[in-house]
Amino acid sequence: MTNTPNPAPSSRSAGLWWRRWYGAGPGHLLLTAASLVLVCYAGLRLLDADEWITVVYWVVGAALVHDLVLVPLYSAIDAGLRALFGSRAPYLLNHVRLPATASALLLLVWFPLISGGVARYEPATGLPGDVFLVRWLLVTAALFTVSLAVAAWRTLRRRQHHR
């Protein structure tokens, strides 16, 4: 049995300090910075000279809107759902969260088509602009219907199990 020397206390405490301060190891920071540099390089190569600033505005604006408007909004909605379902059936919360999140994500990604405000997509999709709102509503209804059916099935199984 060999004794391996422990690292010096100062290097161990520096590593712990780094993880406590940053939240991950230094390799994570290095890879994140390298990927950010690569994305910026690719963006500059793909975009015209005047378009890159528009992308920067869009990304910064989207981050600000998300952090200042959307996070408080869906945090308040989630708190309301927890108050509504929390004590009786906390497992049902995810049956509302999942379809709502999927529907919101679809709305976010396809908003130009769903809102009908962009006519230039019509030739690309081959569909009239007014069908996307109806289709998004149908997909949202299907998501909630399937989730409701699964929740009902789980509730029945839970009741049968407790008998």
JSON list of C-alpha atoms in Angstrom, two decimals:
[
{"chain": "A", "resi": 1, "resn": "MET", "atom": "CA", "xyz": [0.00, 0.00, 0.00]},
{"chain": "A", "resi": 2, "resn": "THR", "atom": "CA", "xyz": [1.51, 3.28, -1.07]},
{"chain": "A", "resi": 3, "resn": "ASN", "atom": "CA", "xyz": [0.66, 6.63, 0.28]},
{"chain": "A", "resi": 4, "resn": "THR", "atom": "CA", "xyz": [0.09, 9.24, -2.35]},
{"chain": "A", "resi": 5, "resn": "PRO", "atom": "CA", "xyz": [0.87, 12.72, -1.22]},
{"chain": "A", "resi": 6, "resn": "ASN", "atom": "CA", "xyz": [-2.09, 15.02, -0.90]},
{"chain": "A", "resi": 7, "resn": "PRO", "atom": "CA", "xyz": [-1.98, 18.19, -2.94]},
{"chain": "A", "resi": 8, "resn": "ALA", "atom": "CA", "xyz": [-0.82, 21.21, -1.09]},
{"chain": "A", "resi": 9, "resn": "PRO", "atom": "CA", "xyz": [-3.58, 22.80, 0.98]},
{"chain": "A", "resi": 10, "resn": "SER", "atom": "CA", "xyz": [-3.21, 26.09, -0.86]},
{"chain": "A", "resi": 11, "resn": "SER", "atom": "CA", "xyz": [-3.83, 24.51, -4.29]},
{"chain": "A", "resi": 12, "resn": "ARG", "atom": "CA", "xyz": [-6.81, 22.59, -2.96]},
{"chain": "A", "resi": 13, "resn": "SER", "atom": "CA", "xyz": [-8.32, 25.69, -1.40]},
{"chain": "A", "resi": 14, "resn": "ALA", "atom": "CA", "xyz": [-7.70, 27.62, -4.63]},
{"chain": "A", "resi": 15, "resn": "GLY", "atom": "CA", "xyz": [-9.56, 24.93, -6.56]},
{"chain": "A", "resi": 16, "resn": "LEU", "atom": "CA", "xyz": [-12.43, 25.00, -4.10]},
{"chain": "A", "resi": 17, "resn": "TRP", "atom": "CA", "xyz": [-12.50, 28.79, -4.24]},
{"chain": "A", "resi": 18, "resn": "TRP", "atom": "CA", "xyz": [-12.63, 28.65, -8.04]},
{"chain": "A", "resi": 19, "resn": "ARG", "atom": "CA", "xyz": [-15.52, 26.15, -8.05]},
{"chain": "A", "resi": 20, "resn": "ARG", "atom": "CA", "xyz": [-17.41, 28.14, -5.44]},
{"chain": "A", "resi": 21, "resn": "TRP", "atom": "CA", "xyz": [-16.88, 31.40, -7.34]},
{"chain": "A", "resi": 22, "resn": "TYR", "atom": "CA", "xyz": [-17.44, 30.12, -10.90]},
{"chain": "A", "resi": 23, "resn": "GLY", "atom": "CA", "xyz": [-19.53, 27.00, -10.32]},
{"chain": "A", "resi": 24, "resn": "ALA", "atom": "CA", "xyz": [-17.46, 24.65, -12.51]},
{"chain": "A", "resi": 25, "resn": "GLY", "atom": "CA", "xyz": [-13.87, 23.84, -13.26]},
{"chain": "A", "resi": 26, "resn": "PRO", "atom": "CA", "xyz": [-11.56, 26.07, -15.29]},
{"chain": "A", "resi": 27, "resn": "GLY", "atom": "CA", "xyz": [-11.87, 23.72, -18.27]},
{"chain": "A", "resi": 28, "resn": "HIS", "atom": "CA", "xyz": [-15.55, 24.58, -18.49]},
{"chain": "A", "resi": 29, "resn": "LEU", "atom": "CA", "xyz": [-14.77, 28.29, -18.69]},
{"chain": "A", "resi": 30, "resn": "LEU", "atom": "CA", "xyz": [-12.11, 27.65, -21.34]},
{"chain": "A", "resi": 31, "resn": "LEU", "atom": "CA", "xyz": [-14.48, 25.56, -23.51]},
{"chain": "A", "resi": 32, "resn": "THR", "atom": "CA", "xyz": [-17.29, 28.09, -23.12]},
{"chain": "A", "resi": 33, "resn": "ALA", "atom": "CA", "xyz": [-15.03, 30.96, -24.12]},
{"chain": "A", "resi": 34, "resn": "ALA", "atom": "CA", "xyz": [-13.66, 29.00, -27.09]},
{"chain": "A", "resi": 35, "resn": "SER", "atom": "CA", "xyz": [-17.17, 28.14, -28.32]},
{"chain": "A", "resi": 36, "resn": "LEU", "atom": "CA", "xyz": [-18.22, 31.77, -27.98]},
{"chain": "A", "resi": 37, "resn": "VAL", "atom": "CA", "xyz": [-15.22, 32.88, -30.04]},
{"chain": "A", "resi": 38, "resn": "LEU", "atom": "CA", "xyz": [-16.03, 30.25, -32.68]},
{"chain": "A", "resi": 39, "resn": "VAL", "atom": "CA", "xyz": [-19.68, 31.35, -32.88]},
{"chain": "A", "resi": 40, "resn": "CYS", "atom": "CA", "xyz": [-18.65, 35.00, -33.21]},
{"chain": "A", "resi": 41, "resn": "TYR", "atom": "CA", "xyz": [-16.17, 34.13, -35.96]},
{"chain": "A", "resi": 42, "resn": "ALA", "atom": "CA", "xyz": [-18.77, 32.07, -37.85]},
{"chain": "A", "resi": 43, "resn": "GLY", "atom": "CA", "xyz": [-21.34, 34.83, -37.45]},
{"chain": "A", "resi": 44, "resn": "LEU", "atom": "CA", "xyz": [-18.98, 37.45, -38.82]},
{"chain": "A", "resi": 45, "resn": "ARG", "atom": "CA", "xyz": [-18.06, 35.24, -41.76]},
{"chain": "A", "resi": 46, "resn": "LEU", "atom": "CA", "xyz": [-21.68, 34.40, -42.62]},
{"chain": "A", "resi": 47, "resn": "LEU", "atom": "CA", "xyz": [-23.21, 37.84, -42.21]},
{"chain": "A", "resi": 48, "resn": "ASP", "atom": "CA", "xyz": [-22.65, 40.92, -44.29]},
{"chain": "A", "resi": 49, "resn": "ALA", "atom": "CA", "xyz": [-20.60, 43.69, -42.77]},
{"chain": "A", "resi": 50, "resn": "ASP", "atom": "CA", "xyz": [-23.68, 45.69, -41.73]},
{"chain": "A", "resi": 51, "resn": "GLU", "atom": "CA", "xyz": [-25.86, 42.79, -40.49]},
{"chain": "A", "resi": 52, "resn": "TRP", "atom": "CA", "xyz": [-23.83, 41.66, -37.50]},
{"chain": "A", "resi": 53, "resn": "ILE", "atom": "CA", "xyz": [-24.84, 44.61, -35.35]},
{"chain": "A", "resi": 54, "resn": "THR", "atom": "CA", "xyz": [-28.50, 43.79, -35.98]},
{"chain": "A", "resi": 55, "resn": "VAL", "atom": "CA", "xyz": [-27.90, 40.26, -34.68]},
{"chain": "A", "resi": 56, "resn": "VAL", "atom": "CA", "xyz": [-26.17, 41.69, -31.60]},
{"chain": "A", "resi": 57, "resn": "TYR", "atom": "CA", "xyz": [-29.13, 44.00, -30.96]},
{"chain": "A", "resi": 58, "resn": "TRP", "atom": "CA", "xyz": [-31.56, 41.10, -31.37]},
{"chain": "A", "resi": 59, "resn": "VAL", "atom": "CA", "xyz": [-29.63, 38.79, -29.02]},
{"chain": "A", "resi": 60, "resn": "VAL", "atom": "CA", "xyz": [-29.15, 41.45, -26.34]},
{"chain": "A", "resi": 61, "resn": "GLY", "atom": "CA", "xyz": [-32.79, 42.53, -26.67]},
{"chain": "A", "resi": 62, "resn": "ALA", "atom": "CA", "xyz": [-34.01, 38.95, -26.45]},
{"chain": "A", "resi": 63, "resn": "ALA", "atom": "CA", "xyz": [-31.89, 38.33, -23.35]},
{"chain": "A", "resi": 64, "resn": "LEU", "atom": "CA", "xyz": [-33.20, 41.49, -21.69]},
{"chain": "A", "resi": 65, "resn": "VAL", "atom": "CA", "xyz": [-36.82, 40.72, -22.55]},
{"chain": "A", "resi": 66, "resn": "HIS", "atom": "CA", "xyz": [-36.38, 37.18, -21.28]},
{"chain": "A", "resi": 67, "resn": "ASP", "atom": "CA", "xyz": [-34.74, 38.19, -18.01]},
{"chain": "A", "resi": 68, "resn": "LEU", "atom": "CA", "xyz": [-36.80, 41.29, -17.24]},
{"chain": "A", "resi": 69, "resn": "VAL", "atom": "CA", "xyz": [-40.22, 40.32, -18.56]},
{"chain": "A", "resi": 70, "resn": "LEU", "atom": "CA", "xyz": [-40.59, 36.60, -19.22]},
{"chain": "A", "resi": 71, "resn": "VAL", "atom": "CA", "xyz": [-38.86, 35.17, -16.13]},
{"chain": "A", "resi": 72, "resn": "PRO", "atom": "CA", "xyz": [-41.05, 37.14, -13.70]},
{"chain": "A", "resi": 73, "resn": "LEU", "atom": "CA", "xyz": [-44.12, 36.31, -15.81]},
{"chain": "A", "resi": 74, "resn": "TYR", "atom": "CA", "xyz": [-43.67, 32.56, -15.92]},
{"chain": "A", "resi": 75, "resn": "SER", "atom": "CA", "xyz": [-42.42, 32.51, -12.33]},
{"chain": "A", "resi": 76, "resn": "ALA", "atom": "CA", "xyz": [-45.69, 34.15, -11.26]},
{"chain": "A", "resi": 77, "resn": "ILE", "atom": "CA", "xyz": [-47.71, 31.71, -13.37]},
{"chain": "A", "resi": 78, "resn": "ASP", "atom": "CA", "xyz": [-45.81, 28.77, -11.87]},
{"chain": "A", "resi": 79, "resn": "ALA", "atom": "CA", "xyz": [-46.36, 30.11, -8.34]},
{"chain": "A", "resi": 80, "resn": "GLY", "atom": "CA", "xyz": [-50.08, 30.33, -9.12]},
{"chain": "A", "resi": 81, "resn": "LEU", "atom": "CA", "xyz": [-50.10, 26.76, -10.42]},
{"chain": "A", "resi": 82, "resn": "ARG", "atom": "CA", "xyz": [-48.25, 25.55, -7.32]},
{"chain": "A", "resi": 83, "resn": "ALA", "atom": "CA", "xyz": [-50.81, 27.32, -5.14]},
{"chain": "A", "resi": 84, "resn": "LEU", "atom": "CA", "xyz": [-53.62, 25.71, -7.15]},
{"chain": "A", "resi": 85, "resn": "PHE", "atom": "CA", "xyz": [-52.26, 22.14, -7.38]},
{"chain": "A", "resi": 86, "resn": "GLY", "atom": "CA", "xyz": [-49.51, 22.06, -4.79]},
{"chain": "A", "resi": 87, "resn": "SER", "atom": "CA", "xyz": [-51.18, 20.64, -1.72]},
{"chain": "A", "resi": 88, "resn": "ARG", "atom": "CA", "xyz": [-53.65, 18.30, -3.40]},
{"chain": "A", "resi": 89, "resn": "ALA", "atom": "CA", "xyz": [-51.66, 16.74, -6.23]},
{"chain": "A", "resi": 90, "resn": "PRO", "atom": "CA", "xyz": [-48.17, 18.17, -6.77]},
{"chain": "A", "resi": 91, "resn": "TYR", "atom": "CA", "xyz": [-47.42, 15.54, -9.42]},
{"chain": "A", "resi": 92, "resn": "LEU", "atom": "CA", "xyz": [-50.08, 17.12, -11.67]},
{"chain": "A", "resi": 93, "resn": "LEU", "atom": "CA", "xyz": [-48.07, 20.33, -12.00]},
{"chain": "A", "resi": 94, "resn": "ASN", "atom": "CA", "xyz": [-45.83, 18.91, -14.69]},
{"chain": "A", "resi": 95, "resn": "HIS", "atom": "CA", "xyz": [-48.88, 17.89, -16.70]},
{"chain": "A", "resi": 96, "resn": "VAL", "atom": "CA", "xyz": [-49.58, 21.61, -17.09]},
{"chain": "A", "resi": 97, "resn": "ARG", "atom": "CA", "xyz": [-45.97, 22.78, -17.29]},
{"chain": "A", "resi": 98, "resn": "LEU", "atom": "CA", "xyz": [-44.91, 20.46, -20.13]},
{"chain": "A", "resi": 99, "resn": "PRO", "atom": "CA", "xyz": [-47.60, 21.29, -22.71]},
{"chain": "A", "resi": 100, "resn": "ALA", "atom": "CA", "xyz": [-47.50, 24.99, -21.77]},
{"chain": "A", "resi": 101, "resn": "THR", "atom": "CA", "xyz": [-43.72, 25.10, -22.24]},
{"chain": "A", "resi": 102, "resn": "ALA", "atom": "CA", "xyz": [-43.85, 23.20, -25.53]},
{"chain": "A", "resi": 103, "resn": "SER", "atom": "CA", "xyz": [-46.62, 25.46, -26.81]},
{"chain": "A", "resi": 104, "resn": "ALA", "atom": "CA", "xyz": [-44.76, 28.60, -25.75]},
{"chain": "A", "resi": 105, "resn": "LEU", "atom": "CA", "xyz": [-41.59, 27.36, -27.43]},
{"chain": "A", "resi": 106, "resn": "LEU", "atom": "CA", "xyz": [-43.47, 26.65, -30.65]},
{"chain": "A", "resi": 107, "resn": "LEU", "atom": "CA", "xyz": [-45.01, 30.11, -30.47]},
{"chain": "A", "resi": 108, "resn": "LEU", "atom": "CA", "xyz": [-41.60, 31.68, -29.94]},
{"chain": "A", "resi": 109, "resn": "VAL", "atom": "CA", "xyz": [-39.94, 29.85, -32.82]},
{"chain": "A", "resi": 110, "resn": "TRP", "atom": "CA", "xyz": [-42.78, 30.21, -35.32]},
{"chain": "A", "resi": 111, "resn": "PHE", "atom": "CA", "xyz": [-44.14, 33.60, -34.20]},
{"chain": "A", "resi": 112, "resn": "PRO", "atom": "CA", "xyz": [-43.60, 35.34, -37.56]},
{"chain": "A", "resi": 113, "resn": "LEU", "atom": "CA", "xyz": [-45.70, 32.68, -39.29]},
{"chain": "A", "resi": 114, "resn": "ILE", "atom": "CA", "xyz": [-48.27, 32.33, -36.50]},
{"chain": "A", "resi": 115, "resn": "SER", "atom": "CA", "xyz": [-48.84, 36.07, -36.28]},
{"chain": "A", "resi": 116, "resn": "GLY", "atom": "CA", "xyz": [-49.30, 36.26, -40.05]},
{"chain": "A", "resi": 117, "resn": "GLY", "atom": "CA", "xyz": [-47.20, 39.40, -40.15]},
{"chain": "A", "resi": 118, "resn": "VAL", "atom": "CA", "xyz": [-44.57, 38.17, -42.59]},
{"chain": "A", "resi": 119, "resn": "ALA", "atom": "CA", "xyz": [-45.68, 37.59, -46.17]},
{"chain": "A", "resi": 120, "resn": "ARG", "atom": "CA", "xyz": [-42.24, 36.59, -47.45]},
{"chain": "A", "resi": 121, "resn": "TYR", "atom": "CA", "xyz": [-42.54, 33.10, -45.93]},
{"chain": "A", "resi": 122, "resn": "GLU", "atom": "CA", "xyz": [-45.60, 32.25, -48.01]},
{"chain": "A", "resi": 123, "resn": "PRO", "atom": "CA", "xyz": [-43.63, 31.38, -51.17]},
{"chain": "A", "resi": 124, "resn": "ALA", "atom": "CA", "xyz": [-41.11, 29.39, -49.12]},
{"chain": "A", "resi": 125, "resn": "THR", "atom": "CA", "xyz": [-43.73, 27.32, -47.28]},
{"chain": "A", "resi": 126, "resn": "GLY", "atom": "CA", "xyz": [-46.27, 27.09, -50.08]},
{"chain": "A", "resi": 127, "resn": "LEU", "atom": "CA", "xyz": [-49.04, 27.71, -47.56]},
{"chain": "A", "resi": 128, "resn": "PRO", "atom": "CA", "xyz": [-51.23, 30.75, -47.03]},
{"chain": "A", "resi": 129, "resn": "GLY", "atom": "CA", "xyz": [-50.28, 32.84, -44.02]},
{"chain": "A", "resi": 130, "resn": "ASP", "atom": "CA", "xyz": [-53.52, 32.31, -42.11]},
{"chain": "A", "resi": 131, "resn": "VAL", "atom": "CA", "xyz": [-53.13, 28.54, -41.51]},
{"chain": "A", "resi": 132, "resn": "PHE", "atom": "CA", "xyz": [-50.31, 28.72, -39.00]},
{"chain": "A", "resi": 133, "resn": "LEU", "atom": "CA", "xyz": [-52.31, 30.20, -36.13]},
{"chain": "A", "resi": 134, "resn": "VAL", "atom": "CA", "xyz": [-54.95, 27.50, -36.45]},
{"chain": "A", "resi": 135, "resn": "ARG", "atom": "CA", "xyz": [-52.29, 24.78, -36.64]},
{"chain": "A", "resi": 136, "resn": "TRP", "atom": "CA", "xyz": [-50.47, 26.13, -33.57]},
{"chain": "A", "resi": 137, "resn": "LEU", "atom": "CA", "xyz": [-53.76, 26.19, -31.65]},
{"chain": "A", "resi": 138, "resn": "LEU", "atom": "CA", "xyz": [-54.49, 22.61, -32.73]},
{"chain": "A", "resi": 139, "resn": "VAL", "atom": "CA", "xyz": [-51.02, 21.45, -31.68]},
{"chain": "A", "resi": 140, "resn": "THR", "atom": "CA", "xyz": [-51.45, 23.24, -28.34]},
{"chain": "A", "resi": 141, "resn": "ALA", "atom": "CA", "xyz": [-54.84, 21.61, -27.82]},
{"chain": "A", "resi": 142, "resn": "ALA", "atom": "CA", "xyz": [-53.38, 18.20, -28.69]},
{"chain": "A", "resi": 143, "resn": "LEU", "atom": "CA", "xyz": [-50.49, 18.70, -26.25]},
{"chain": "A", "resi": 144, "resn": "PHE", "atom": "CA", "xyz": [-52.86, 19.60, -23.41]},
{"chain": "A", "resi": 145, "resn": "THR", "atom": "CA", "xyz": [-55.26, 16.77, -24.32]},
{"chain": "A", "resi": 146, "resn": "VAL", "atom": "CA", "xyz": [-52.52, 14.13, -24.25]},
{"chain": "A", "resi": 147, "resn": "SER", "atom": "CA", "xyz": [-51.16, 15.57, -21.02]},
{"chain": "A", "resi": 148, "resn": "LEU", "atom": "CA", "xyz": [-54.63, 15.58, -19.46]},
{"chain": "A", "resi": 149, "resn": "ALA", "atom": "CA", "xyz": [-55.17, 11.96, -20.53]},
{"chain": "A", "resi": 150, "resn": "VAL", "atom": "CA", "xyz": [-51.85, 10.90, -19.00]},
{"chain": "A", "resi": 151, "resn": "ALA", "atom": "CA", "xyz": [-52.64, 12.83, -15.80]},
{"chain": "A", "resi": 152, "resn": "ALA", "atom": "CA", "xyz": [-56.05, 11.17, -15.55]},
{"chain": "A", "resi": 153, "resn": "TRP", "atom": "CA", "xyz": [-54.50, 7.75, -16.12]},
{"chain": "A", "resi": 154, "resn": "ARG", "atom": "CA", "xyz": [-51.85, 8.40, -13.46]},
{"chain": "A", "resi": 155, "resn": "THR", "atom": "CA", "xyz": [-54.49, 9.63, -11.02]},
{"chain": "A", "resi": 156, "resn": "LEU", "atom": "CA", "xyz": [-56.62, 6.51, -11.56]},
{"chain": "A", "resi": 157, "resn": "ARG", "atom": "CA", "xyz": [-53.60, 4.25, -11.09]},
{"chain": "A", "resi": 158, "resn": "ARG", "atom": "CA", "xyz": [-52.64, 6.14, -7.94]},
{"chain": "A", "resi": 159, "resn": "ARG", "atom": "CA", "xyz": [-56.17, 5.75, -6.50]},
{"chain": "A", "resi": 160, "resn": "GLN", "atom": "CA", "xyz": [-56.27, 2.04, -7.34]},
{"chain": "A", "resi": 161, "resn": "HIS", "atom": "CA", "xyz": [-52.87, 1.56, -5.76]},
{"chain": "A", "resi": 162, "resn": "HIS", "atom": "CA", "xyz": [-53.96, 3.22, -2.50]},
{"chain": "A", "resi": 163, "resn": "ARG", "atom": "CA", "xyz": [-57.05, 1.00, -2.11]}
]
